[in-house]
Amino acid sequence: MNQEQLKTSLLERFARYAAIGSQSDLARADSGIIPSSDCQKDIARSIAGELRALGLSDVTLDDNFYVIARIPATPGLEAAPSFGLSAHFDTASDAPGDNVKPRIHRDWDGSPIVLSGGFTLDPADNPDLAKCVGHTIITSDGTTLLGADDKAGVAGIVTLAEYLIAHPEVAHGPVEILFSPDEETGHGMDKVPLGLLKSKAFYTIDGGHEGELETECFNAWKTELEFTGISLHTGYARGKMVNAASMAAAFVNSLPAQESPEATDGHYGFYAPIMIEGKIESARVTLFLRDFDRAGMERRLDTVDALARAIEARFPGGKVEVKRTMQYLNMKEKLDAAPEVRAKLETAAARAGVSTYSKPIRGGTDGSRLTEMGIPTPNVFTGGHNFHSRTEWASLDQMMNMLRTLIELAKCWGE
Ligand SMILES: [Zn+2]
């Protein structure tokens, strides 16, 4: 396959996947149902079928619709270490995601791209887009998201398989593929069939702008606070009532406003109240805590406890209970302990002519969960942008550089 054929194949595949609605459902995923939507089963079946049709014999679709496949090593490299590539086939539910109609803007001239529904992609407001004059830009029609997050990653990996099968002269070791449901609900790795994976390292292909490599993410905890008051008739409450709704409001008010998601970026962490509900008798607050630093996270957890005690002091008779749950951890420590994983990626990108840069992820990925489970997994760019929105777009030229990087990565792991 020459570069033009590869590009055509990548575009056709991406547009085909984008048109298959596959939004995940947070409430169902939270209740333990994986995949959380039936449409994800359809796309998983279709991807598994396509991998088999390309000539891969080792393709598994497991009970939770994870797709695991293997590209065998070229002769002589069977003993080379296996590495894995992973992408998620669900899309976010933050914007409509059914009936996606990809629009292809070939040789884009740099003028604003007008979508339906009053949405415009203006390079003046999108500095990354302004860098892509002359590229083939892919958008939705404006009524839905595009789903480059993460179908650009899925299309890249499947096209890599097609390329390696068509080119037995390209020497590489064993390559493992993992396509997963429910990344967007935060439950993407809950049911991952770890026992079936053979690779000691993976890469998630789920990042944004060309060259972006992510080896660092937040430490993430959730705290759930239960406020208990004393309910009385409001007309006879003086000196006796303890209002749990007021306690919850006072607690949220006592959080440092300069350490909120709205006030931070880069390496700064935050406290984010994401839910508050209640009555006089009882009230609840759910709070997300985020910090890149482990000691910083300890400080945040202690602060929440101290503020809870302060609320009890201010509302005598009221009670505050705090429940902590760890969500995911910064993968940096474990990736630093396996430097060859990142080194191979950087070598591959350089050989593909891509200049790389690191970006801290202000969130988590399937890769952070896999890393925690003992498989170091950094995240690689896809060429997609403005994720989870109707103005989501991807550059086919950047997607091609993702694919070239993956081809070089397969070669690197075989050396
Ligand atoms: Zn994603």
Coordinates of C-alpha atoms and ligand atoms in Angstrom, one line a residue:
M1 CA 0.0 0.0 0.0
N2 CA 1.4 3.4 -0.9
Q3 CA 0.8 6.5 1.2
E4 CA -2.2 7.5 -0.9
Q5 CA -3.8 4.1 -0.5
L6 CA -3.2 4.2 3.2
K7 CA -4.7 7.6 3.5
T8 CA -7.8 6.5 1.5
S9 CA -8.2 3.4 3.6
L10 CA -7.8 5.3 6.9
L11 CA -10.4 8.0 5.9
E12 CA -12.9 5.4 4.6
R13 CA -12.6 3.4 7.8
F14 CA -12.9 6.4 10.1
A15 CA -15.9 7.7 8.3
R16 CA -17.6 4.3 8.4
Y17 CA -17.0 3.9 12.2
A18 CA -18.1 7.5 12.9
A19 CA -21.4 6.8 11.2
I20 CA -22.1 4.0 13.6
G21 CA -23.7 5.5 16.8
S22 CA -22.0 4.0 19.9
Q23 CA -22.6 6.4 22.8
S24 CA -22.1 4.9 26.3
D25 CA -24.6 5.4 29.1
L26 CA -23.1 6.6 32.4
A27 CA -26.0 5.6 34.6
R28 CA -26.0 2.0 33.3
A29 CA -22.2 1.8 33.5
D30 CA -22.3 3.1 37.1
S31 CA -24.7 0.3 37.9
G32 CA -22.1 -2.2 36.6
I33 CA -23.5 -2.9 33.1
I34 CA -20.6 -3.2 30.6
P35 CA -21.1 -2.4 27.8
S36 CA -23.6 0.1 29.0
S37 CA -25.4 0.4 25.6
D38 CA -26.5 -2.1 22.9
C39 CA -25.1 0.1 20.1
Q40 CA -21.6 -0.6 21.4
K41 CA -22.2 -4.3 20.9
D42 CA -22.9 -3.6 17.2
I43 CA -19.7 -1.7 16.6
A44 CA -17.6 -4.2 18.6
R45 CA -19.0 -7.1 16.4
S46 CA -18.4 -5.1 13.3
I47 CA -14.7 -4.3 14.2
A48 CA -14.1 -7.9 15.2
G49 CA -15.5 -9.1 11.9
E50 CA -13.4 -6.6 10.0
L51 CA -10.2 -7.8 11.7
R52 CA -11.0 -11.4 10.8
A53 CA -11.7 -10.3 7.2
L54 CA -8.3 -8.6 7.1
G55 CA -6.8 -12.0 7.8
L56 CA -6.2 -12.0 11.5
S57 CA -6.9 -15.4 13.0
D58 CA -6.5 -14.6 16.6
V59 CA -9.5 -12.4 17.3
T60 CA -11.7 -12.6 20.5
L61 CA -14.9 -10.8 21.3
D62 CA -15.4 -11.5 25.0
D63 CA -18.7 -11.5 27.0
N64 CA -18.4 -7.7 27.8
F65 CA -17.6 -6.9 24.1
Y66 CA -13.9 -6.2 24.6
V67 CA -12.2 -7.0 21.3
I68 CA -8.7 -8.6 21.6
A69 CA -6.7 -9.4 18.5
R70 CA -3.1 -10.3 17.7
I71 CA -1.0 -9.5 14.6
P72 CA 1.6 -12.3 14.5
A73 CA 5.3 -11.4 14.4
T74 CA 7.1 -11.6 11.0
P75 CA 9.2 -14.8 10.7
G76 CA 12.2 -14.7 13.0
L77 CA 10.8 -12.2 15.4
E78 CA 8.3 -14.4 17.2
A79 CA 10.3 -14.1 20.4
A80 CA 10.4 -10.3 20.4
P81 CA 8.4 -8.8 23.2
S82 CA 4.7 -8.2 22.5
F83 CA 3.3 -4.7 22.9
G84 CA -0.3 -3.6 22.8
L85 CA -2.3 -0.8 21.2
S86 CA -5.7 0.2 22.6
A87 CA -8.6 2.5 21.7
H88 CA -12.2 2.8 22.8
F89 CA -15.1 2.5 20.5
D90 CA -17.7 4.3 22.6
T91 CA -18.4 8.0 22.2
A92 CA -19.3 10.6 24.8
S93 CA -22.9 11.4 25.7
D94 CA -22.2 15.2 26.2
A95 CA -23.5 16.0 22.7
P96 CA -25.8 14.0 20.3
G97 CA -24.0 11.1 18.9
D98 CA -26.4 9.1 16.7
N99 CA -26.7 9.5 12.9
V100 CA -23.2 11.1 12.6
K101 CA -22.7 12.4 9.1
P102 CA -19.0 13.1 8.6
R103 CA -18.2 16.1 6.3
I104 CA -14.9 16.0 4.5
H105 CA -13.2 19.3 3.7
R106 CA -10.4 18.5 1.3
D107 CA -7.4 20.8 1.0
W108 CA -9.0 23.2 3.5
D109 CA -8.3 26.8 2.6
G110 CA -8.3 28.3 6.1
S111 CA -11.7 29.9 6.0
P112 CA -14.3 29.3 8.8
I113 CA -16.1 26.0 8.4
V114 CA -19.9 26.6 8.8
L115 CA -21.8 23.7 10.2
S116 CA -25.6 23.5 10.6
G117 CA -27.4 24.6 13.7
G118 CA -25.5 27.8 14.0
F119 CA -22.1 26.1 14.8
T120 CA -19.0 27.4 13.1
L121 CA -15.4 26.2 13.3
D122 CA -13.5 29.4 13.1
P123 CA -9.6 29.1 13.0
A124 CA -9.5 32.4 14.9
D125 CA -10.9 30.7 18.0
N126 CA -9.2 27.4 17.3
P127 CA -5.4 27.9 17.1
D128 CA -4.8 24.2 16.5
L129 CA -7.1 24.3 13.5
A130 CA -5.3 27.4 12.2
K131 CA -2.2 25.2 11.9
C132 CA -4.0 22.8 9.5
V133 CA -4.5 24.9 6.4
G134 CA -4.1 22.6 3.4
H135 CA -5.1 19.5 5.4
T136 CA -8.1 17.3 4.9
I137 CA -10.4 18.3 7.8
I138 CA -13.2 16.1 8.9
T139 CA -16.1 17.5 10.9
S140 CA -19.7 16.4 11.7
D141 CA -22.5 18.3 10.0
G142 CA -23.0 20.2 13.3
T143 CA -26.0 18.2 14.6
T144 CA -23.8 15.7 16.4
L145 CA -20.3 15.1 17.7
L146 CA -17.9 13.5 15.3
G147 CA -16.5 10.7 17.4
A148 CA -12.9 11.1 16.5
D149 CA -12.6 10.4 20.3
D150 CA -11.8 7.6 19.8
K151 CA -12.8 6.3 16.4
A152 CA -9.7 8.0 15.0
G153 CA -7.7 5.7 17.3
V154 CA -9.7 2.6 16.3
A155 CA -9.3 3.4 12.6
G156 CA -5.6 4.0 13.0
I157 CA -5.0 0.6 14.7
V158 CA -7.2 -1.4 12.2
T159 CA -5.4 0.3 9.3
L160 CA -2.0 -0.6 10.9
A161 CA -3.2 -4.2 10.9
E162 CA -4.2 -3.9 7.3
Y163 CA -0.8 -2.4 6.4
L164 CA 1.3 -5.0 8.3
I165 CA -0.6 -7.9 6.7
A166 CA -0.1 -6.4 3.3
H167 CA 3.6 -5.8 3.9
P168 CA 5.2 -9.0 5.2
E169 CA 8.6 -7.4 4.4
V170 CA 8.1 -4.9 7.3
A171 CA 9.8 -6.7 10.2
H172 CA 8.0 -6.5 13.5
G173 CA 7.3 -8.5 16.7
P174 CA 3.9 -9.6 17.9
V175 CA 1.4 -6.7 18.2
E176 CA -1.7 -7.0 20.5
I177 CA -4.8 -5.0 19.9
L178 CA -7.4 -4.1 22.6
F179 CA -10.6 -2.3 21.7
S180 CA -12.8 -1.4 24.7
P181 CA -16.3 -0.1 25.6
D182 CA -17.2 2.6 28.0
E183 CA -14.1 4.7 28.3
E184 CA -16.3 7.8 28.4
T185 CA -18.2 6.6 31.5
G186 CA -14.9 6.0 33.4
H187 CA -15.6 2.3 33.5
G188 CA -13.6 1.3 30.4
M189 CA -11.2 -1.0 32.3
D190 CA -13.6 -2.3 34.9
K191 CA -14.1 -5.6 33.1
V192 CA -10.9 -5.8 30.9
P193 CA -9.9 -9.4 30.4
L194 CA -6.5 -8.9 31.9
G195 CA -5.8 -12.6 31.8
L196 CA -6.1 -12.6 28.0
L197 CA -3.5 -9.9 27.5
K198 CA 0.1 -11.0 26.8
S199 CA 1.8 -7.6 26.5
K200 CA 3.9 -6.1 29.2
A201 CA 3.3 -2.6 27.8
F202 CA 0.4 -0.9 26.0
Y203 CA -0.3 2.5 24.3
T204 CA -3.7 4.0 24.3
I205 CA -4.3 5.9 21.0
D206 CA -6.7 8.4 22.4
G207 CA -5.0 11.8 22.4
G208 CA -5.4 15.0 20.5
H209 CA -3.1 17.3 18.5
E210 CA -0.3 15.8 16.5
G211 CA 2.8 15.1 18.6
E212 CA 1.0 15.1 21.9
L213 CA 2.2 12.3 24.2
E214 CA 0.7 11.9 27.6
T215 CA 2.5 10.1 30.4
E216 CA 1.0 12.0 33.3
C217 CA -2.5 12.3 34.6
F218 CA -4.3 13.4 37.7
N219 CA -4.6 11.4 40.9
A220 CA -8.3 11.3 41.3
W221 CA -10.5 10.7 44.4
K222 CA -14.2 11.2 45.0
T223 CA -15.5 12.2 48.4
E224 CA -19.2 11.8 49.3
L225 CA -20.4 13.8 52.2
E226 CA -23.6 13.1 54.2
F227 CA -24.9 15.9 56.3
T228 CA -27.4 15.1 59.0
G229 CA -29.5 17.8 60.6
I230 CA -32.4 18.0 63.0
S231 CA -35.8 18.8 61.4
L232 CA -38.5 20.9 63.1
H233 CA -41.4 23.0 62.1
T234 CA -39.8 26.2 60.7
G235 CA -42.1 28.4 62.9
Y236 CA -40.9 26.8 66.1
A237 CA -37.3 26.1 65.2
R238 CA -35.4 28.8 67.1
G239 CA -32.4 27.4 68.8
K240 CA -33.4 23.8 68.0
M241 CA -33.4 23.2 64.3
V242 CA -30.2 22.1 62.5
N243 CA -30.6 22.6 58.8
A244 CA -28.7 20.0 56.7
A245 CA -29.3 22.0 53.5
S246 CA -27.6 25.0 55.1
M247 CA -24.7 22.8 56.3
A248 CA -24.1 21.4 52.8
A249 CA -24.2 24.9 51.3
A250 CA -21.8 26.2 54.0
F251 CA -19.4 23.3 53.3
V252 CA -19.4 24.0 49.5
N253 CA -18.9 27.7 50.3
S254 CA -15.9 26.9 52.5
L255 CA -13.9 25.2 49.6
P256 CA -11.1 27.4 48.3
A257 CA -12.5 29.1 45.2
Q258 CA -9.1 29.6 43.7
E259 CA -8.7 25.8 43.7
S260 CA -11.7 25.1 41.5
P261 CA -11.7 23.6 38.0
E262 CA -12.8 27.0 36.7
A263 CA -9.7 28.7 38.2
T264 CA -7.0 26.2 37.4
D265 CA -5.1 24.6 34.5
G266 CA -1.7 23.1 33.8
H267 CA -0.3 21.2 36.8
Y268 CA -2.7 22.8 39.4
G269 CA -5.2 20.5 41.0
F270 CA -8.7 21.3 42.4
Y271 CA -11.8 20.6 44.5
A272 CA -14.9 20.2 42.3
P273 CA -18.4 19.9 43.9
I274 CA -20.2 18.0 41.2
M275 CA -23.5 17.3 43.0
I276 CA -25.4 18.9 45.9
E277 CA -28.9 17.9 47.1
G278 CA -30.8 17.9 50.3
K279 CA -33.5 18.9 52.7
I280 CA -33.5 20.1 56.4
E281 CA -33.1 16.5 57.7
S282 CA -30.2 15.4 55.4
A283 CA -28.2 16.6 52.5
R284 CA -25.4 15.2 50.3
V285 CA -22.5 16.6 48.4
T286 CA -20.2 14.8 46.0
L287 CA -16.8 16.3 45.5
F288 CA -14.1 15.4 43.0
L289 CA -10.5 15.9 44.2
R290 CA -7.8 16.2 41.6
D291 CA -4.0 16.6 42.1
F292 CA -0.9 15.5 40.1
D293 CA 1.0 15.1 43.3
R294 CA 0.5 12.3 45.8
A295 CA 1.3 14.5 48.8
G296 CA -1.0 17.2 47.4
M297 CA -3.8 14.7 47.2
E298 CA -3.3 13.7 50.9
R299 CA -3.5 17.4 51.8
R300 CA -6.8 17.7 49.8
L301 CA -8.3 14.7 51.5
D302 CA -7.3 16.0 55.0
T303 CA -8.7 19.4 54.1
V304 CA -12.1 17.9 53.3
D305 CA -12.1 16.2 56.7
A306 CA -11.1 19.4 58.5
L307 CA -13.8 21.4 56.7
A308 CA -16.4 18.7 57.6
R309 CA -15.4 19.0 61.3
A310 CA -15.5 22.8 61.0
I311 CA -19.1 22.5 59.7
E312 CA -20.1 20.3 62.7
A313 CA -18.6 23.0 65.0
R314 CA -20.6 25.7 63.3
F315 CA -23.9 23.7 63.4
P316 CA -24.0 22.1 66.9
G317 CA -26.0 18.9 66.8
G318 CA -25.4 18.4 63.1
K319 CA -23.3 15.5 61.8
V320 CA -21.1 15.2 58.8
E321 CA -19.8 11.9 57.4
V322 CA -17.2 11.7 54.7
K323 CA -16.7 8.7 52.5
R324 CA -13.6 8.5 50.2
T325 CA -13.2 6.5 47.0
M326 CA -10.1 6.4 44.9
Q327 CA -10.9 6.7 41.2
Y328 CA -7.6 6.5 39.4
L329 CA -3.9 7.4 40.0
N330 CA -1.3 9.4 38.2
M331 CA 0.5 6.9 35.9
K332 CA 3.8 9.0 36.0
E333 CA 5.5 7.0 38.7
K334 CA 4.9 3.6 37.1
L335 CA 5.8 4.9 33.6
D336 CA 9.0 6.5 35.0
A337 CA 9.9 3.0 36.2
A338 CA 9.6 1.6 32.6
P339 CA 11.4 4.3 30.6
E340 CA 11.8 2.1 27.5
V341 CA 8.0 2.3 26.9
R342 CA 8.2 6.0 26.3
A343 CA 11.6 5.9 24.7
K344 CA 10.4 3.5 22.0
L345 CA 7.4 5.8 21.4
E346 CA 9.6 8.8 21.0
T347 CA 11.9 7.0 18.6
A348 CA 9.0 5.9 16.5
A349 CA 7.5 9.4 16.4
A350 CA 10.8 10.8 15.4
R351 CA 11.2 8.3 12.6
A352 CA 7.7 9.1 11.4
G353 CA 8.8 12.8 11.2
V354 CA 6.6 13.9 14.1
S355 CA 7.9 16.2 16.7
T356 CA 6.5 15.3 20.1
Y357 CA 5.7 17.2 23.3
S358 CA 4.4 16.1 26.7
K359 CA 1.1 17.3 28.1
P360 CA -0.3 16.5 31.5
I361 CA -3.8 15.0 31.2
R362 CA -6.3 16.9 33.4
G363 CA -8.3 13.7 33.7
G364 CA -7.7 10.0 33.5
T365 CA -7.6 7.5 30.7
D366 CA -8.0 3.8 30.2
G367 CA -4.2 3.9 30.2
S368 CA -4.0 5.2 33.7
R369 CA -6.1 2.3 34.9
L370 CA -4.0 -0.2 32.9
T371 CA -0.9 1.3 34.3
E372 CA -2.3 0.9 37.8
M373 CA -2.9 -2.8 37.0
G374 CA 0.7 -3.2 36.1
I375 CA 0.8 -2.6 32.4
P376 CA 2.6 0.7 31.7
T377 CA 0.4 2.6 29.1
P378 CA 1.1 6.1 27.9
N379 CA -1.3 7.9 25.6
V380 CA -0.6 8.9 22.0
F381 CA -2.2 11.6 19.8
T382 CA -4.8 10.8 17.1
G383 CA -5.2 14.1 15.3
G384 CA -8.7 14.7 16.8
H385 CA -9.7 18.0 18.5
N386 CA -12.6 19.6 20.4
F387 CA -13.7 16.3 21.8
H388 CA -17.3 15.7 23.1
S389 CA -18.7 18.6 21.1
R390 CA -20.6 19.4 17.8
T391 CA -17.5 21.2 16.6
E392 CA -15.3 18.2 17.1
W393 CA -12.9 17.9 14.2
A394 CA -9.9 15.8 13.0
S395 CA -7.1 16.4 10.5
L396 CA -6.6 13.4 8.2
D397 CA -3.0 14.5 7.7
Q398 CA -2.4 14.3 11.5
M399 CA -4.2 11.0 11.6
M400 CA -1.8 9.8 8.9
N401 CA 1.1 10.8 11.2
M402 CA -0.5 8.8 14.0
L403 CA -0.6 5.8 11.6
R404 CA 3.0 6.4 10.5
T405 CA 4.0 6.6 14.2
L406 CA 2.2 3.3 14.9
I407 CA 4.0 1.6 11.9
E408 CA 7.4 2.8 13.2
L409 CA 6.4 1.7 16.8
A410 CA 5.7 -1.9 15.5
K411 CA 9.2 -1.9 13.9
C412 CA 10.9 -0.5 17.0
W413 CA 9.4 -3.2 19.3
G414 CA 10.8 -5.8 16.9
E415 CA 14.4 -4.5 17.0
Ligands
ZN1 ZN -11.2 9.1 24.3

